[in-house]
Amino acid sequence: MSSVLRQQMFDHGEPAYAEVNRDVIKALTTTTWRYWVTLGISAGAGLLFFFAPWIYQIIVGVGAAGMNRNAMWGTYLSNFIFWIGLSHSGTLLSAVLHITQSDWRKSIYRSAEAMTLFSLMTAALFVMVHVGRVWFVHWTFPVPNPMELWPNFRSPLMFDVMAIMTYLTASSVFIYMGSLPDFAAVRDASTGLRRRIYAILCFGWRGTGHEWHTLGWAYTFFAVLVIPLAVSVHSIVSWDFALSTVPGLHQTIFAPYFVCGAIYSGTAGIVTVMWMLRRFMGFGRYIGKLHIDNLSKLLLVLSLIWTYINICEVFTGWYADTSFENEAILYRIKDGPFAWLYWEMIFFCAVVPLLLFSRRIRQNWNVMLVISIVINIGMLTERFVIVASSLPRKFLPDVFGVYFPSLVEISITVGSFAIFTTLFLLFVKIFPAVSIYEVKETLNPLRKRQAPEQEARA
Amino acid sequence: MSKITDKLREYRVDGYYTEFDYHWTMTVDLDRCTGCEACVVACQAENNLPIVGEKRMRQGREMKWIRVERYWDGDYPNARLNFIPMLCQQCDQAPCEIACPVFATYHNQDGLNAQVYNRCIGTRTCAVYCPYEVRFFNWFTYTWDEPLEQQLNPDVTVREKGVMEKCTFCIQRINRAKDAARDEDRRVGDGEAQPACAQACPTDAIVFGDRNDPDSAVSQKMQDPRAYEVLKELNTAPSVIYLKNARAPLHAEKDEGHHREEAAEAHAAAGEPRWADSGKAAS
Amino acid sequence: MVSRRDVFKFAGAGGVGVGAGLLLGEVNQRPLETLLSTHIPPEDFSPGLDTWYNTLCRMCPAGCGISVKVREGRARKIEGNAAHPVNRGGTCALGQASLNALYNPDRLRSPMRADGEGGFVPAPWDEAFEELVSRLNALEEFAMGRQAWVLTGGALSSGEEALSRFASALNARVLRLALDTTAAERAAAKAMYGFEGLPHYDIANADVIVSFGADFLGSWRSPIAYAKAYGDFRQGGQGGRGYLAQVEPRMSLTGANADEWLAAKPGAEGALALALAAELLRRGYGDAATSAWNGLSGAMSLEEAARHADVPAARVEALAGRLAAAKAPLALGGGAAGAGSNGTQALTAVAALNRVLGAAGGTVRPNLAHATAYSGLRDIEDFAAQAASGDVPMVILAGVDPVHDLPESLGIRKALERADFVVSLDSFLNDSASLADWVLATDNFLETWGDDISSPGAGMLTATLQQPVQKRLHDTLSVTDIILKLATRLGGAAAEALPHEDAQAFTRSEWEAAWESMGVSGDFNARFRRAQQDGVWAAALAEGMADELSPEAAAPQPPPAAEFAGGEAEYPFVFHPYATQGFREGVGANLPWMQELPDPLTSVAYGSWAEVNPATARELGLRTGDLVELESPAGKVSVPVVEYPGVRPDVVAMPLGHGHRANGRYARGRGANAASLLAAQSDSATGTLAWAATRVALRALGKRGRLIRTSGVSRTLGRQILGPDGEH
């Protein structure tokens, strides 16, 4: 890695090896009252806004939500897709960048992967919130049973269950494996109970050459495995929609559309999380200009692809020239009650990111925070608009209706962010949020005992 | 290996059955249908459909396994209203059947699109996939004001919250007729099994029977040149065949922009919830 | 071939013979609700097996035969009695929903006594009878010429017969009340066909029908019988596919199914019918009677009549051409067309058209049933006046709710408030019953005995037997039971006239007497049991028994211009109330299945609405769902509007039967009562209520109303839902 790049990676100058250990482990061990307050608020909000209404909904029935005869799916499903989408960048980006040996990934990938994990978990929660009889949700798993009743493998929802479980497993293993040396580092730096816990967590990592070699091999293997998974997961999620006959959902472009949108929103999510880590966890030193600039460029490219696909979608609807498709598109972008949301989404996700052509904006963390949040609001709306503008108006005009989310749904949507935040707050106190050993790999080789630049890349 | 491929091939047959024991089919003669909705109430009575109440109706959560849709043609004074009863089409290539992750809905040996309430976990995917929108979800556990529950049909279950339900072609009546026929070692005769809607229909617009029997009334009706399937373009192979209303078309000259106008008119009301009610509505 | 319906019948036959007997022994006992009741089950009770009883539907006056599925001692489902000549197995939505009345949570479970503070308290039957008997005895002694009044409906049944005998024994006056009194149609039939009663119309075998306001598929006369016939008229009938033209200011269910809808101006239907008759006379049609009519010189020309009725002359001419070419034409008149100030003349004109077309004696035949003479406005006004002067000592309401069903302007509410003592015999605490001093809880029709002379068609006499299909749910008695018990306790003339023990005994004795008078021989018990099994007894009429139309008929007079209550300047819209199949004049309002059933034409559920033409709505700045106030000279209501393309721009239509002030949780406070807007206009010829002769003003209230519609967009948007384009 060139020194110029290195300079951009670390805002306040390159840290020493020991400093890396100290900084990262300090974030684990020293906890201010602010952290506890934040954790308390966020966990409380999760309970109040997510679990309380959910329990109410379980008691009275899904009718507590605003869905009706026409719109059998609502915000629960659109949020599910949003959270799956948000999960997309972490692991995928980490894996892609690992394989392409982009060193700048090393200080951000751990948190990004954590984001993947937690948004997947939040998404899985939404599946349970969505279904009518959550107490039977295990029937979606192929659990052997005396009735020989199996799940329906033709069902896109079944694909979903499989894809998400696989992705969740692979992502968990991926992040855990990458954290092993760091757990060991924490173990070495601590005493008492913490030491014993991390001793178990790190599987007795000793740092021998053989261990490093095996880790490197296994890590690369998982990186290769995770990439197609990430693409397949959101393709499969898109098939929940595309395999239906519903005008506005039944579209061949949906798989790339969803994958692109997912990575887009996930990348924006990473930017947001990075800003938080810099601001609140003191990782400003490790997450620098290079990261934000690269992420922003990625965002820009994704935004352009996303815009293109949106144009395709509308074009296809118009070109189909059937009442079904035409009405669905018109209702979505012009006549429906959520047309303004469609244009909001276009503005947020297609117009605003054009600012990223400017390097000054790309490298301004605060502006990027705003843009990243705006993009994710747009993406949240995108999923909502797709569901809420298609389902109430399918084929038979006599049953056309409208759908508005109820208070319970809105509350649960808000609560899901609290859940995600809570999980993330817990994560930063358990996992070293920045990869210690990999950051060290990028440090100035002159400070190492014997490490030419080529070896650092290897 | 060949065993496995055979098995796979078998698996791929649409609906798993290449041939149905009975192929229950319904024809609805729109020329006879007057839109009186006797079928709707007959169905409600037979199948223990809940009384959802005014509030739930306003929320768009009515439960009517069969409904009468209405479509206007033209404008005053040359206006005309058309009716079409809409119920589960018991599609042989049903979009809903692929949707269910737990096989709560499947195709049975009689060509019926069966719904297993016990197995349903309420993902509602089937209803989203259904182009005819004839699947109904139990948003709540509905109750009956005592003693209305004494009317409930003991042959039909009462569904709980979180379960999808829909028209069954009155499978309890079909099974009863099949049982009776089996006892006498014969096939079910034409007209022995009648769903509640067909039995109530005062104009005999609804005819029900076995398509596998070429002499059945329903097979005869299907030969009518007026026969058509709703949303045929979706290739769902429905088991409900409509006979087109034979009224002369209202407008001999239908101008090009007509549909657009209709659509614009339709959209004019789009921003409005269909239950035109605001919180501050006067009672 | 054995149809399922036949199977039902046989199954029912098996059950009835024994089952009915068992039930009868128990009808007068308190309902038994213990676990033991199925421990030693009655003979007709096999868990898991249906028992079918044939009986009579009493939800509307049509008198359809029904088969009731009874399981575990409870009525579960209503089916049409396939062997019944009226409905031939068909049922309507209201009939299906009659179970809601039986099991209604708001049904009265015992007699109720007014507590003097607007409420009611349950009371035992004995107390009720004692009070009534003492009141009636006092009436006999101290009435000083003041008469009691009995307010009832108009069924041709033994129940009504018992009531009539009771009333005459008490020297009480009887008011037979209905909004649609059939008086105009009977007068027209008398004038043009020369017989008393209502004609039978052979819709099935007609090839061209022109209907002036008669919603025979919706609520007019015997909708299921006509719907059965209509099915054949459309498909599979003798003359190929029939052609139906509907002439009415607001498209009814029949209008929606018609091949052609002519939005004639209210009150102009008669002139149009007469003009058609004159035109056809000119073309050489007519029978012996019409030759003396001088070509109906007083009638308008087709063009004039079309202009008068505000319909395109070309279409009227085309219609005349169709009628002229028809093999079996038929003209129907009814509904609002016969309920204007010129209603009788209008329907007479329609009947004249039938004569000209040669339909009289062909597609129009006489029949005996349903010729109840309802009370005219004079009688009702007399009642109101006597009550106002304090001369009504007692009112017996026998299962009618005139306070809701009839116009407020007739003053029945005030009369009931002023009467000394009011007793209502009803299943519900409805608008009228809630003004009573006593409400005697009556049986549902599925719990008791009775009968009805139905109207099956020409040349046939049909009596439908009503029998209990299950034990009483509550501590109730039928109207007939109450009358009989009262008569017994009163003694004297009443006990002499009505010596029977209960409704069953009375019904049996009526049937025995009727059969005897008709010379029907054979074992009565066997025959009656047979009638119980079949649910109906039908016989062909003997030769010459009123099956002939009079060959003579005087030329009809041109209908005078229709008069409306309210000036056109002040009240710019003609008010068009109409009955729907589900609600009729109010009977369906307390049935939750009916409330929840979307209106066939507008898809509105739970509540009422006013229909305005979309152009009118645009002009007034109204959208569907906006609340408006309708004001007539007689009253005002506020109701949400529905833009309805099937109503004339100068007409506002509104369904009857909604807007109850009481009548249980499902009915109370839902919608507005259209009848409350009606002025006390009368049909100039018969003096009965002209319920379609009121004008209203419409004022936007600037807020949204409560309106639930199940239809989203009622246009096909070019989608081929109703069949592929271009093939017919």
mmCIF file of C-alpha atoms in Angstrom, chain A residues 211-345:
data_model
loop_
_atom_site.group_PDB
_atom_site.id
_atom_site.type_symbol
_atom_site.label_atom_id
_atom_site.label_comp_id
_atom_site.label_asym_id
_atom_site.label_seq_id
_atom_site.Cartn_x
_atom_site.Cartn_y
_atom_site.Cartn_z
ATOM 1 C CA GLU A 211 -3.273 -21.220 12.350
ATOM 2 C CA TRP A 212 -2.683 -18.088 10.333
ATOM 3 C CA HIS A 213 -2.324 -20.096 7.195
ATOM 4 C CA THR A 214 -5.525 -22.055 7.804
ATOM 5 C CA LEU A 215 -7.426 -18.921 8.710
ATOM 6 C CA GLY A 216 -6.283 -17.166 5.563
ATOM 7 C CA TRP A 217 -7.313 -20.085 3.407
ATOM 8 C CA ALA A 218 -10.649 -20.596 5.095
ATOM 9 C CA TYR A 219 -11.409 -16.896 5.053
ATOM 10 C CA THR A 220 -10.817 -16.670 1.332
ATOM 11 C CA PHE A 221 -12.921 -19.770 0.800
ATOM 12 C CA PHE A 222 -15.837 -18.218 2.655
ATOM 13 C CA ALA A 223 -15.399 -14.943 0.851
ATOM 14 C CA VAL A 224 -15.780 -16.765 -2.439
ATOM 15 C CA LEU A 225 -18.772 -18.655 -1.103
ATOM 16 C CA VAL A 226 -20.548 -15.615 0.257
ATOM 17 C CA ILE A 227 -20.479 -13.545 -2.936
ATOM 18 C CA PRO A 228 -22.873 -15.679 -5.001
ATOM 19 C CA LEU A 229 -24.985 -16.144 -1.905
ATOM 20 C CA ALA A 230 -25.441 -12.452 -1.457
ATOM 21 C CA VAL A 231 -26.513 -12.088 -5.055
ATOM 22 C CA SER A 232 -28.827 -15.058 -4.857
ATOM 23 C CA VAL A 233 -30.517 -14.011 -1.647
ATOM 24 C CA HIS A 234 -31.952 -10.836 -2.969
ATOM 25 C CA SER A 235 -32.749 -12.378 -6.315
ATOM 26 C CA ILE A 236 -34.762 -14.938 -4.437
ATOM 27 C CA VAL A 237 -36.432 -12.300 -2.315
ATOM 28 C CA SER A 238 -37.373 -10.524 -5.514
ATOM 29 C CA TRP A 239 -39.002 -13.742 -6.743
ATOM 30 C CA ASP A 240 -41.493 -13.498 -3.906
ATOM 31 C CA PHE A 241 -42.818 -10.691 -6.023
ATOM 32 C CA ALA A 242 -41.801 -11.603 -9.518
ATOM 33 C CA LEU A 243 -43.280 -15.113 -9.414
ATOM 34 C CA SER A 244 -46.691 -13.696 -8.677
ATOM 35 C CA THR A 245 -48.928 -12.568 -11.492
ATOM 36 C CA VAL A 246 -49.517 -9.150 -9.989
ATOM 37 C CA PRO A 247 -49.083 -6.323 -12.474
ATOM 38 C CA GLY A 248 -46.210 -4.189 -11.251
ATOM 39 C CA LEU A 249 -44.566 -7.110 -9.496
ATOM 40 C CA HIS A 250 -44.462 -9.741 -12.209
ATOM 41 C CA GLN A 251 -41.303 -8.484 -13.888
ATOM 42 C CA THR A 252 -38.192 -10.203 -15.152
ATOM 43 C CA ILE A 253 -36.048 -7.277 -14.136
ATOM 44 C CA PHE A 254 -36.859 -7.718 -10.480
ATOM 45 C CA ALA A 255 -33.893 -9.911 -9.533
ATOM 46 C CA PRO A 256 -31.147 -7.517 -10.699
ATOM 47 C CA TYR A 257 -33.316 -4.629 -9.548
ATOM 48 C CA PHE A 258 -33.482 -5.972 -6.037
ATOM 49 C CA VAL A 259 -29.844 -7.027 -5.878
ATOM 50 C CA CYS A 260 -28.711 -3.628 -7.094
ATOM 51 C CA GLY A 261 -31.085 -1.872 -4.740
ATOM 52 C CA ALA A 262 -29.938 -4.038 -1.880
ATOM 53 C CA ILE A 263 -26.265 -3.324 -2.379
ATOM 54 C CA TYR A 264 -27.104 0.313 -2.877
ATOM 55 C CA SER A 265 -28.993 0.617 0.360
ATOM 56 C CA GLY A 266 -26.459 -1.565 2.160
ATOM 57 C CA THR A 267 -23.580 0.613 1.076
ATOM 58 C CA ALA A 268 -25.432 3.689 2.207
ATOM 59 C CA GLY A 269 -26.033 1.911 5.479
ATOM 60 C CA ILE A 270 -22.313 1.270 5.861
ATOM 61 C CA VAL A 271 -21.603 4.945 5.409
ATOM 62 C CA THR A 272 -24.068 5.746 8.154
ATOM 63 C CA VAL A 273 -22.574 3.171 10.485
ATOM 64 C CA MET A 274 -19.031 4.351 9.751
ATOM 65 C CA TRP A 275 -19.998 7.857 10.647
ATOM 66 C CA MET A 276 -21.419 6.593 13.930
ATOM 67 C CA LEU A 277 -18.282 4.589 14.709
ATOM 68 C CA ARG A 278 -16.099 7.593 14.012
ATOM 69 C CA ARG A 279 -18.252 9.877 16.024
ATOM 70 C CA PHE A 280 -19.126 7.783 19.010
ATOM 71 C CA MET A 281 -16.563 5.010 19.242
ATOM 72 C CA GLY A 282 -13.470 7.047 18.478
ATOM 73 C CA PHE A 283 -12.495 5.120 15.392
ATOM 74 C CA GLY A 284 -11.898 8.273 13.387
ATOM 75 C CA ARG A 285 -8.312 7.335 13.210
ATOM 76 C CA TYR A 286 -8.957 4.120 11.380
ATOM 77 C CA ILE A 287 -11.764 5.132 9.103
ATOM 78 C CA GLY A 288 -10.684 7.929 6.878
ATOM 79 C CA LYS A 289 -11.005 9.815 3.630
ATOM 80 C CA LEU A 290 -10.102 6.866 1.517
ATOM 81 C CA HIS A 291 -12.998 4.860 2.887
ATOM 82 C CA ILE A 292 -15.598 7.512 2.470
ATOM 83 C CA ASP A 293 -14.389 8.384 -0.989
ATOM 84 C CA ASN A 294 -14.416 4.807 -2.164
ATOM 85 C CA LEU A 295 -17.788 4.072 -0.620
ATOM 86 C CA SER A 296 -19.210 7.197 -2.201
ATOM 87 C CA LYS A 297 -17.961 6.222 -5.608
ATOM 88 C CA LEU A 298 -19.583 2.856 -5.151
ATOM 89 C CA LEU A 299 -22.803 4.569 -4.147
ATOM 90 C CA LEU A 300 -22.705 6.736 -7.227
ATOM 91 C CA VAL A 301 -22.279 3.782 -9.553
ATOM 92 C CA LEU A 302 -25.044 1.860 -7.839
ATOM 93 C CA SER A 303 -27.341 4.838 -7.979
ATOM 94 C CA LEU A 304 -26.862 5.095 -11.708
ATOM 95 C CA ILE A 305 -27.583 1.417 -12.213
ATOM 96 C CA TRP A 306 -30.616 1.710 -9.983
ATOM 97 C CA THR A 307 -31.899 4.688 -11.946
ATOM 98 C CA TYR A 308 -31.465 2.803 -15.169
ATOM 99 C CA ILE A 309 -33.464 -0.139 -13.867
ATOM 100 C CA ASN A 310 -36.231 2.154 -12.691
ATOM 101 C CA ILE A 311 -36.486 3.676 -16.127
ATOM 102 C CA CYS A 312 -36.591 0.160 -17.558
ATOM 103 C CA GLU A 313 -39.429 -0.743 -15.238
ATOM 104 C CA VAL A 314 -41.601 2.154 -16.243
ATOM 105 C CA PHE A 315 -40.729 1.652 -19.881
ATOM 106 C CA THR A 316 -41.694 -2.003 -19.738
ATOM 107 C CA GLY A 317 -44.998 -1.121 -18.135
ATOM 108 C CA TRP A 318 -45.742 1.381 -20.857
ATOM 109 C CA TYR A 319 -44.468 -0.790 -23.665
ATOM 110 C CA ALA A 320 -46.555 -3.779 -22.545
ATOM 111 C CA ASP A 321 -49.610 -1.745 -23.525
ATOM 112 C CA THR A 322 -52.061 -3.815 -21.561
ATOM 113 C CA SER A 323 -54.545 -2.283 -19.216
ATOM 114 C CA PHE A 324 -53.027 -4.260 -16.368
ATOM 115 C CA GLU A 325 -49.459 -2.998 -16.762
ATOM 116 C CA ASN A 326 -50.370 0.518 -17.813
ATOM 117 C CA GLU A 327 -52.721 1.038 -14.929
ATOM 118 C CA ALA A 328 -50.245 -0.402 -12.460
ATOM 119 C CA ILE A 329 -47.516 1.985 -13.573
ATOM 120 C CA LEU A 330 -49.853 4.962 -13.757
ATOM 121 C CA TYR A 331 -51.200 4.218 -10.339
ATOM 122 C CA ARG A 332 -47.703 3.975 -8.969
ATOM 123 C CA ILE A 333 -46.257 7.133 -10.453
ATOM 124 C CA LYS A 334 -49.224 9.385 -11.067
ATOM 125 C CA ASP A 335 -52.683 8.563 -9.833
ATOM 126 C CA GLY A 336 -52.240 6.611 -6.655
ATOM 127 C CA PRO A 337 -52.158 7.932 -3.116
ATOM 128 C CA PHE A 338 -48.494 7.003 -2.907
ATOM 129 C CA ALA A 339 -47.371 8.678 -6.123
ATOM 130 C CA TRP A 340 -45.647 11.390 -4.089
ATOM 131 C CA LEU A 341 -43.683 8.687 -2.326
ATOM 132 C CA TYR A 342 -42.577 7.338 -5.674
ATOM 133 C CA TRP A 343 -41.206 10.730 -6.661
ATOM 134 C CA GLU A 344 -39.673 11.158 -3.261
ATOM 135 C CA MET A 345 -37.877 7.898 -3.811
#
